[in-house]
Amino acid sequence: MAEKLVRTSYVDVTGQPRQGTPTLRESRVDVERYAQPLAATHASASHRWGVGIGLGVSVAAAGVRIGVGVAVDASGRHISLAAGGMAKLEDQALAPVGETGVLVSTAGVSGALVVTIAWAETFDKAEFQASQTFLMMETPLLRFRPVEGFQDSGTEVVLAQIQVDGVGNVTSLGAQRRRATGIAVDRVEFQGQNVTAAAGTTSVDTRTTATIGVRGDGDLAVSRKVHLPQGVQFTETAGLVPSGDTVDLSGLLRVRAPATPGSTVEIHTPAVGPVVSHIHSGQSGDWVIRSAAAHGNVDIQGNTTLGRVNVGGFLASFTSRIAVGGQQPNFGAVSPDVYVRNDDTFVFPTPIGVFAQTDIGEGVRATSRDGTGLVASGGTRAAVFHGNVEVRGTLIKTSLNFKIDHPADPANRYLSHSAVESDQMKNVYDGVVVLDDAGAAVVELPSWFEPLNTEFRYQLTAVGAAAPNLHVAEEISGGRFTVAGGPAGAKVCWQVTGVRQDAYAMANPLRVETDKQDLERGNYLHPEVYGEPAERNVFDAVAQPAGGET
């Protein structure tokens, strides 16, 4: 949006500085015809309208709560919903904005609605009554608009879409039509730090190292190599995934549609000769994996062995099993640790898809350099561990409980507790001390306490009688802290918390809030608790194969 800009001149027609105090009219010109249009012109030219930061919407008991934040409308005006300010509602009433935002009632509205915010300002009557000062304050206008017929033109910025029943209860909340601010450029320059040494002189500067720009035909041009360690996704079902540090397409890759009879993937190895290794589907629907090397075939075709391993009926039989160790079939020169049997004599106490057992070492090891080493899911439980479990890293979970035989009725009941949670990597310590004749006591702490912890917090509780003057006289230093101000001989319960500062904690800080990435967006860890279908869970979304059906 381009707009004519006008401001007050502070020199006269002869170029000499003007004398006197600017008038009210001149101040208004400077603000309303220069400063405000300049900011709006810059914003509208550099950005696309939408939500800049914050302005989250959540369902509350009596409506929706809109968090503090900033948006930009199509005219380039900044819409700021700030703590300590006011917001204007549909009925023109003003509502105070707190640290958690403002509550907007849904009483009297129903149906499919969008929650919007628009720029508005209001004369500050309270400030005028208090100091006779004429002030205008920004009071963003918050409204509910029917979805049907709503013109999403940027005059109002959509924050969320809700469904409200006939009595004002919000029954669903979604992000439809909500959009973030964007930028419009034809070139982006990336700068890096540069160190040069020439003629015995070293210099450090910042210079452009790469650019992304728009070509004349509209395509993007990148001036440097692009490193994509996670691969490239071309469509929802097709992409490239790296193996090691590179994706090597120097050989022949020929793939026909899976529905075509004789569909084949061929891999040509020149050193072996004209014969190619391939995977193809037979006329009966079997799949054959064949190596170009002599005696290197792997054939999955009923009971015919054409290579090292024959798996007869494994993919189709519910009685097939994978076992580790034990008596194995005669494979000639090959003696594998993993073999597949499919007969009625190989029976486990319960149905098992894969069974691994070893007398020493590791029964199963799963690793992945850039991905997930092991993924497990189950209708009842994803995993059961009999014995100790060690996690050398970060354990991320939705809920953490312990479950034991009930101390009061161990034969018939269980007892469960939930762990204490925090938005910090916090440790909790407590104990009991008895005050000396002076009403004081020193609490000794382990030698590792201060190297491990920082940001200490204290709690003291007198036992048996009130101790209003009980306090921490000396904070933690040198492996101890001092309690004082209580009656002699009194028992005091103390609690101290600290935030971890060890090397691992500092290198791996807790990220309290994170955005969902790629295929995670629009899906949930537990969709059922939000009234969403089970197939919208994050696990199924990120587990979809990148190259189509497998």
GROMACS .gro file of N, CA and C in nm, residues 348-466:
model
  357
  348PHE      N    1   0.544  -7.145   2.035
  348PHE     CA    2   0.577  -7.065   2.153
  348PHE      C    3   0.455  -7.064   2.246
  349PRO      N    4   0.478  -7.028   2.373
  349PRO     CA    5   0.362  -7.021   2.465
  349PRO      C    6   0.257  -6.920   2.419
  350THR      N    7   0.299  -6.814   2.357
  350THR     CA    8   0.205  -6.715   2.306
  350THR      C    9   0.247  -6.680   2.164
  351PRO      N   10   0.154  -6.629   2.081
  351PRO     CA   11   0.191  -6.592   1.944
  351PRO      C   12   0.300  -6.485   1.944
  352ILE      N   13   0.411  -6.512   1.875
  352ILE     CA   14   0.526  -6.422   1.870
  352ILE      C   15   0.568  -6.405   1.725
  353GLY      N   16   0.582  -6.278   1.681
  353GLY     CA   17   0.627  -6.252   1.545
  353GLY      C   18   0.776  -6.272   1.529
  354VAL      N   19   0.855  -6.219   1.621
  354VAL     CA   20   1.000  -6.231   1.617
  354VAL      C   21   1.050  -6.267   1.756
  355PHE      N   22   1.134  -6.371   1.765
  355PHE     CA   23   1.188  -6.413   1.894
  355PHE      C   24   1.341  -6.408   1.887
  356ALA      N   25   1.404  -6.338   1.980
  356ALA     CA   26   1.550  -6.326   1.983
  356ALA      C   27   1.600  -6.371   2.119
  357GLN      N   28   1.701  -6.457   2.120
  357GLN     CA   29   1.755  -6.506   2.247
  357GLN      C   30   1.905  -6.531   2.231
  358THR      N   31   1.981  -6.495   2.333
  358THR     CA   32   2.123  -6.523   2.336
  358THR      C   33   2.166  -6.544   2.480
  359ASP      N   34   2.265  -6.631   2.499
  359ASP     CA   35   2.314  -6.656   2.635
  359ASP      C   36   2.409  -6.546   2.681
  360ILE      N   37   2.477  -6.481   2.590
  360ILE     CA   38   2.567  -6.371   2.624
  360ILE      C   39   2.546  -6.259   2.524
  361GLY      N   40   2.594  -6.141   2.559
  361GLY     CA   41   2.584  -6.029   2.466
  361GLY      C   42   2.444  -5.972   2.459
  362GLU      N   43   2.408  -5.921   2.343
  362GLU     CA   44   2.284  -5.849   2.322
  362GLU      C   45   2.187  -5.932   2.240
  363GLY      N   46   2.064  -5.946   2.288
  363GLY     CA   47   1.965  -6.023   2.214
  363GLY      C   48   1.922  -5.952   2.087
  364VAL      N   49   1.897  -5.823   2.095
  364VAL     CA   50   1.855  -5.744   1.980
  364VAL      C   51   1.924  -5.609   1.988
  365ARG      N   52   1.981  -5.564   1.878
  365ARG     CA   53   2.035  -5.428   1.871
  365ARG      C   54   1.976  -5.361   1.748
  366ALA      N   55   1.920  -5.243   1.768
  366ALA     CA   56   1.863  -5.166   1.657
  366ALA      C   57   1.926  -5.028   1.657
  367THR      N   58   1.983  -4.987   1.545
  367THR     CA   59   2.049  -4.858   1.536
  367THR      C   60   2.008  -4.789   1.408
  368SER      N   61   2.017  -4.657   1.410
  368SER     CA   62   1.994  -4.575   1.290
  368SER      C   63   2.081  -4.451   1.303
  369ARG      N   64   2.158  -4.422   1.198
  369ARG     CA   65   2.249  -4.309   1.206
  369ARG      C   66   2.176  -4.175   1.210
  370ASP      N   67   2.075  -4.159   1.124
  370ASP     CA   68   2.005  -4.032   1.114
  370ASP      C   69   1.856  -4.042   1.147
  371GLY      N   70   1.808  -4.161   1.176
  371GLY     CA   71   1.665  -4.177   1.200
  371GLY      C   72   1.637  -4.237   1.336
  372THR      N   73   1.530  -4.315   1.345
  372THR     CA   74   1.488  -4.380   1.468
  372THR      C   75   1.535  -4.523   1.469
  373GLY      N   76   1.609  -4.562   1.573
  373GLY     CA   77   1.665  -4.696   1.579
  373GLY      C   78   1.562  -4.804   1.593
  374LEU      N   79   1.458  -4.780   1.671
  374LEU     CA   80   1.357  -4.884   1.697
  374LEU      C   81   1.223  -4.818   1.718
  375VAL      N   82   1.121  -4.866   1.650
  375VAL     CA   83   0.984  -4.817   1.666
  375VAL      C   84   0.896  -4.936   1.698
  376ALA      N   85   0.818  -4.926   1.804
  376ALA     CA   86   0.728  -5.035   1.843
  376ALA      C   87   0.591  -4.979   1.874
  377SER      N   88   0.488  -5.052   1.834
  377SER     CA   89   0.351  -5.012   1.866
  377SER      C   90   0.271  -5.137   1.894
  378GLY      N   91   0.165  -5.121   1.972
  378GLY     CA   92   0.081  -5.234   2.006
  378GLY      C   93  -0.057  -5.189   2.047
  379GLY      N   94  -0.153  -5.277   2.028
  379GLY     CA   95  -0.289  -5.242   2.064
  379GLY      C   96  -0.307  -5.224   2.213
  380THR      N   97  -0.234  -5.304   2.295
  380THR     CA   98  -0.244  -5.294   2.441
  380THR      C   99  -0.124  -5.220   2.498
  381ARG      N  100  -0.004  -5.265   2.465
  381ARG     CA  101   0.119  -5.201   2.510
  381ARG      C  102   0.219  -5.203   2.396
  382ALA      N  103   0.298  -5.099   2.384
  382ALA     CA  104   0.401  -5.095   2.280
  382ALA      C  105   0.520  -5.182   2.317
  383ALA      N  106   0.550  -5.195   2.447
  383ALA     CA  107   0.665  -5.274   2.490
  383ALA      C  108   0.648  -5.314   2.635
  384VAL      N  109   0.705  -5.428   2.671
  384VAL     CA  110   0.710  -5.476   2.810
  384VAL      C  111   0.853  -5.516   2.838
  385PHE      N  112   0.912  -5.464   2.946
  385PHE     CA  113   1.049  -5.496   2.984
  385PHE      C  114   1.047  -5.570   3.117
  386HIS      N  115   1.107  -5.689   3.118
  386HIS     CA  116   1.122  -5.765   3.242
  386HIS      C  117   1.266  -5.747   3.290
  387GLY      N  118   1.288  -5.655   3.383
  387GLY     CA  119   1.422  -5.627   3.430
  387GLY      C  120   1.450  -5.478   3.426
  388ASN      N  121   1.575  -5.443   3.449
  388ASN     CA  122   1.614  -5.303   3.454
  388ASN      C  123   1.625  -5.244   3.314
  389VAL      N  124   1.595  -5.115   3.304
  389VAL     CA  125   1.602  -5.043   3.177
  389VAL      C  126   1.692  -4.921   3.197
  390GLU      N  127   1.790  -4.904   3.111
  390GLU     CA  128   1.881  -4.791   3.117
  390GLU      C  129   1.865  -4.707   2.992
  391VAL      N  130   1.844  -4.575   3.009
  391VAL     CA  131   1.829  -4.482   2.898
  391VAL      C  132   1.948  -4.386   2.903
  392ARG      N  133   2.034  -4.393   2.803
  392ARG     CA  134   2.150  -4.304   2.797
  392ARG      C  135   2.119  -4.187   2.705
  393GLY      N  136   2.031  -4.104   2.746
  393GLY     CA  137   1.987  -3.991   2.665
  393GLY      C  138   1.864  -3.930   2.730
  394THR      N  139   1.780  -3.870   2.650
  394THR     CA  140   1.661  -3.803   2.699
  394THR      C  141   1.539  -3.893   2.682
  395LEU      N  142   1.462  -3.910   2.788
  395LEU     CA  143   1.338  -3.988   2.784
  395LEU      C  144   1.221  -3.892   2.770
  396ILE      N  145   1.150  -3.901   2.659
  396ILE     CA  146   1.034  -3.815   2.634
  396ILE      C  147   0.909  -3.901   2.644
  397LYS      N  148   0.814  -3.857   2.725
  397LYS     CA  149   0.694  -3.938   2.749
  397LYS      C  150   0.575  -3.845   2.771
  398THR      N  151   0.455  -3.900   2.757
  398THR     CA  152   0.334  -3.824   2.784
  398THR      C  153   0.296  -3.830   2.931
  399SER      N  154   0.318  -3.943   2.994
  399SER     CA  155   0.285  -3.960   3.135
  399SER      C  156   0.386  -4.055   3.196
  400LEU      N  157   0.423  -4.032   3.323
  400LEU     CA  158   0.518  -4.117   3.393
  400LEU      C  159   0.458  -4.160   3.526
  401ASN      N  160   0.433  -4.290   3.539
  401ASN     CA  161   0.371  -4.343   3.659
  401ASN      C  162   0.452  -4.460   3.713
  402PHE      N  163   0.434  -4.489   3.842
  402PHE     CA  164   0.480  -4.620   3.889
  402PHE      C  165   0.359  -4.701   3.928
  403LYS      N  166   0.372  -4.833   3.917
  403LYS     CA  167   0.263  -4.924   3.948
  403LYS      C  168   0.322  -5.041   4.024
  404ILE      N  169   0.272  -5.064   4.147
  404ILE     CA  170   0.325  -5.172   4.231
  404ILE      C  171   0.208  -5.251   4.290
  405ASP      N  172   0.240  -5.366   4.347
  405ASP     CA  173   0.139  -5.437   4.424
  405ASP      C  174   0.097  -5.349   4.542
  406HIS      N  175  -0.032  -5.341   4.566
  406HIS     CA  176  -0.084  -5.251   4.670
  406HIS      C  177  -0.031  -5.294   4.807
  407PRO      N  178   0.036  -5.204   4.880
  407PRO     CA  179   0.091  -5.243   5.011
  407PRO      C  180  -0.014  -5.297   5.107
  408ALA      N  181  -0.137  -5.248   5.098
  408ALA     CA  182  -0.241  -5.293   5.191
  408ALA      C  183  -0.313  -5.418   5.142
  409ASP      N  184  -0.306  -5.448   5.012
  409ASP     CA  185  -0.373  -5.566   4.958
  409ASP      C  186  -0.296  -5.613   4.835
  410PRO      N  187  -0.172  -5.662   4.853
  410PRO     CA  188  -0.087  -5.692   4.737
  410PRO      C  189  -0.138  -5.804   4.649
  411ALA      N  190  -0.218  -5.894   4.699
  411ALA     CA  191  -0.264  -6.007   4.619
  411ALA      C  192  -0.378  -5.969   4.524
  412ASN      N  193  -0.451  -5.859   4.553
  412ASN     CA  194  -0.572  -5.831   4.477
  412ASN      C  195  -0.576  -5.694   4.411
  413ARG      N  196  -0.484  -5.603   4.452
  413ARG     CA  197  -0.495  -5.466   4.400
  413ARG      C  198  -0.357  -5.412   4.362
  414TYR      N  199  -0.359  -5.305   4.279
  414TYR     CA  200  -0.239  -5.231   4.244
  414TYR      C  201  -0.247  -5.092   4.304
  415LEU      N  202  -0.131  -5.028   4.319
  415LEU     CA  203  -0.123  -4.889   4.362
  415LEU      C  204  -0.039  -4.814   4.259
  416SER      N  205  -0.090  -4.701   4.210
  416SER     CA  206  -0.019  -4.622   4.109
  416SER      C  207  -0.001  -4.480   4.158
  417HIS      N  208   0.113  -4.420   4.125
  417HIS     CA  209   0.143  -4.279   4.150
  417HIS      C  210   0.196  -4.216   4.022
  418SER      N  211   0.180  -4.085   4.011
  418SER     CA  212   0.235  -4.011   3.898
  418SER      C  213   0.355  -3.931   3.943
  419ALA      N  214   0.451  -3.909   3.852
  419ALA     CA  215   0.571  -3.834   3.884
  419ALA      C  216   0.541  -3.684   3.889
  420VAL      N  217   0.624  -3.610   3.963
  420VAL     CA  218   0.614  -3.464   3.969
  420VAL      C  219   0.680  -3.406   3.844
  421GLU      N  220   0.614  -3.311   3.776
  421GLU     CA  221   0.664  -3.255   3.652
  421GLU      C  222   0.707  -3.110   3.672
  422SER      N  223   0.789  -3.057   3.584
  422SER     CA  224   0.838  -2.920   3.592
  422SER      C  225   0.878  -2.874   3.453
  423ASP      N  226   0.877  -2.741   3.431
  423ASP     CA  227   0.926  -2.688   3.305
  423ASP      C  228   1.076  -2.658   3.312
  424GLN      N  229   1.142  -2.707   3.417
  424GLN     CA  230   1.286  -2.698   3.430
  424GLN      C  231   1.340  -2.837   3.465
  425MET      N  232   1.471  -2.857   3.444
  425MET     CA  233   1.535  -2.984   3.483
  425MET      C  234   1.568  -2.973   3.632
  426LYS      N  235   1.467  -2.996   3.714
  426LYS     CA  236   1.474  -2.963   3.857
  426LYS      C  237   1.494  -3.088   3.941
  427ASN      N  238   1.578  -3.074   4.046
  427ASN     CA  239   1.599  -3.178   4.146
  427ASN      C  240   1.537  -3.132   4.278
  428VAL      N  241   1.485  -3.226   4.355
  428VAL     CA  242   1.419  -3.196   4.483
  428VAL      C  243   1.489  -3.274   4.594
  429TYR      N  244   1.522  -3.204   4.704
  429TYR     CA  245   1.588  -3.267   4.819
  429TYR      C  246   1.516  -3.221   4.947
  430ASP      N  247   1.508  -3.307   5.046
  430ASP     CA  248   1.447  -3.267   5.172
  430ASP      C  249   1.512  -3.342   5.288
  431GLY      N  250   1.476  -3.300   5.407
  431GLY     CA  251   1.530  -3.363   5.526
  431GLY      C  252   1.471  -3.302   5.651
  432VAL      N  253   1.523  -3.341   5.767
  432VAL     CA  254   1.474  -3.294   5.897
  432VAL      C  255   1.596  -3.257   5.981
  433VAL      N  256   1.591  -3.142   6.049
  433VAL     CA  257   1.695  -3.102   6.144
  433VAL      C  258   1.630  -3.061   6.275
  434VAL      N  259   1.707  -3.064   6.382
  434VAL     CA  260   1.663  -3.018   6.515
  434VAL      C  261   1.743  -2.895   6.551
  435LEU      N  262   1.674  -2.787   6.589
  435LEU     CA  263   1.741  -2.661   6.620
  435LEU      C  264   1.818  -2.671   6.751
  436ASP      N  265   1.932  -2.602   6.757
  436ASP     CA  266   2.012  -2.602   6.881
  436ASP      C  267   1.956  -2.502   6.981
  437ASP      N  268   2.033  -2.478   7.089
  437ASP     CA  269   1.984  -2.389   7.195
  437ASP      C  270   1.963  -2.248   7.144
  438ALA      N  271   2.031  -2.209   7.036
  438ALA     CA  272   2.013  -2.075   6.981
  438ALA      C  273   1.902  -2.070   6.877
  439GLY      N  274   1.832  -2.180   6.860
  439GLY     CA  275   1.725  -2.185   6.761
  439GLY      C  276   1.775  -2.189   6.619
  440ALA      N  277   1.891  -2.248   6.598
  440ALA     CA  278   1.950  -2.256   6.465
  440ALA      C  279   2.001  -2.396   6.437
  441ALA      N  280   2.028  -2.425   6.309
  441ALA     CA  281   2.083  -2.554   6.270
  441ALA      C  282   2.151  -2.539   6.135
  442VAL      N  283   2.256  -2.620   6.116
  442VAL     CA  284   2.327  -2.622   5.988
  442VAL      C  285   2.291  -2.750   5.915
  443VAL      N  286   2.247  -2.737   5.789
  443VAL     CA  287   2.213  -2.853   5.708
  443VAL      C  288   2.331  -2.881   5.614
  444GLU      N  289   2.390  -2.999   5.631
  444GLU     CA  290   2.503  -3.039   5.550
  444GLU      C  291   2.452  -3.106   5.421
  445LEU      N  292   2.515  -3.072   5.310
  445LEU     CA  293   2.476  -3.126   5.180
  445LEU      C  294   2.592  -3.205   5.119
  446PRO      N  295   2.564  -3.298   5.028
  446PRO     CA  296   2.671  -3.376   4.966
  446PRO      C  297   2.768  -3.288   4.887
  447SER      N  298   2.887  -3.338   4.864
  447SER     CA  299   2.989  -3.262   4.791
  447SER      C  300   2.949  -3.236   4.646
  448TRP      N  301   2.863  -3.322   4.591
  448TRP     CA  302   2.823  -3.303   4.452
  448TRP      C  303   2.706  -3.207   4.436
  449PHE      N  304   2.651  -3.157   4.545
  449PHE     CA  305   2.526  -3.081   4.539
  449PHE      C  306   2.542  -2.952   4.457
  450GLU      N  307   2.641  -2.870   4.489
  450GLU     CA  308   2.657  -2.743   4.420
  450GLU      C  309   2.709  -2.758   4.277
  451PRO      N  310   2.802  -2.851   4.249
  451PRO     CA  311   2.838  -2.868   4.108
  451PRO      C  312   2.721  -2.913   4.021
  452LEU      N  313   2.626  -2.984   4.080
  452LEU     CA  314   2.513  -3.036   4.004
  452LEU      C  315   2.402  -2.934   3.988
  453ASN      N  316   2.380  -2.848   4.087
  453ASN     CA  317   2.259  -2.765   4.092
  453ASN      C  318   2.291  -2.617   4.095
  454THR      N  319   2.190  -2.538   4.056
  454THR     CA  320   2.193  -2.392   4.067
  454THR      C  321   2.050  -2.344   4.088
  455GLU      N  322   2.030  -2.213   4.105
  455GLU     CA  323   1.897  -2.154   4.125
  455GLU      C  324   1.821  -2.224   4.237
  456PHE      N  325   1.873  -2.215   4.359
  456PHE     CA  326   1.815  -2.286   4.473
  456PHE      C  327   1.688  -2.218   4.522
  457ARG      N  328   1.594  -2.300   4.566
  457ARG     CA  329   1.470  -2.255   4.630
  457ARG      C  330   1.453  -2.332   4.761
  458TYR      N  331   1.400  -2.264   4.866
  458TYR     CA  332   1.396  -2.321   5.000
  458TYR      C  333   1.253  -2.325   5.053
  459GLN      N  334   1.222  -2.428   5.132
  459GLN     CA  335   1.096  -2.438   5.206
  459GLN      C  336   1.128  -2.489   5.346
  460LEU      N  337   1.074  -2.422   5.450
  460LEU     CA  338   1.095  -2.463   5.589
  460LEU      C  339   0.959  -2.480   5.656
  461THR      N  340   0.943  -2.587   5.735
  461THR     CA  341   0.819  -2.612   5.808
  461THR      C  342   0.854  -2.654   5.950
  462ALA      N  343   0.804  -2.577   6.045
  462ALA     CA  344   0.825  -2.613   6.185
  462ALA      C  345   0.726  -2.722   6.224
  463VAL      N  346   0.771  -2.821   6.305
  463VAL     CA  347   0.687  -2.933   6.347
  463VAL      C  348   0.658  -2.919   6.496
  464GLY      N  349   0.532  -2.928   6.533
  464GLY     CA  350   0.493  -2.927   6.674
  464GLY      C  351   0.446  -2.793   6.724
  465ALA      N  352   0.495  -2.685   6.673
  465ALA     CA  353   0.454  -2.552   6.718
  465ALA      C  354   0.490  -2.451   6.609
  466ALA      N  355   0.421  -2.338   6.614
  466ALA     CA  356   0.447  -2.234   6.515
  466ALA      C  357   0.584  -2.171   6.539
   0.00000   0.00000   0.00000
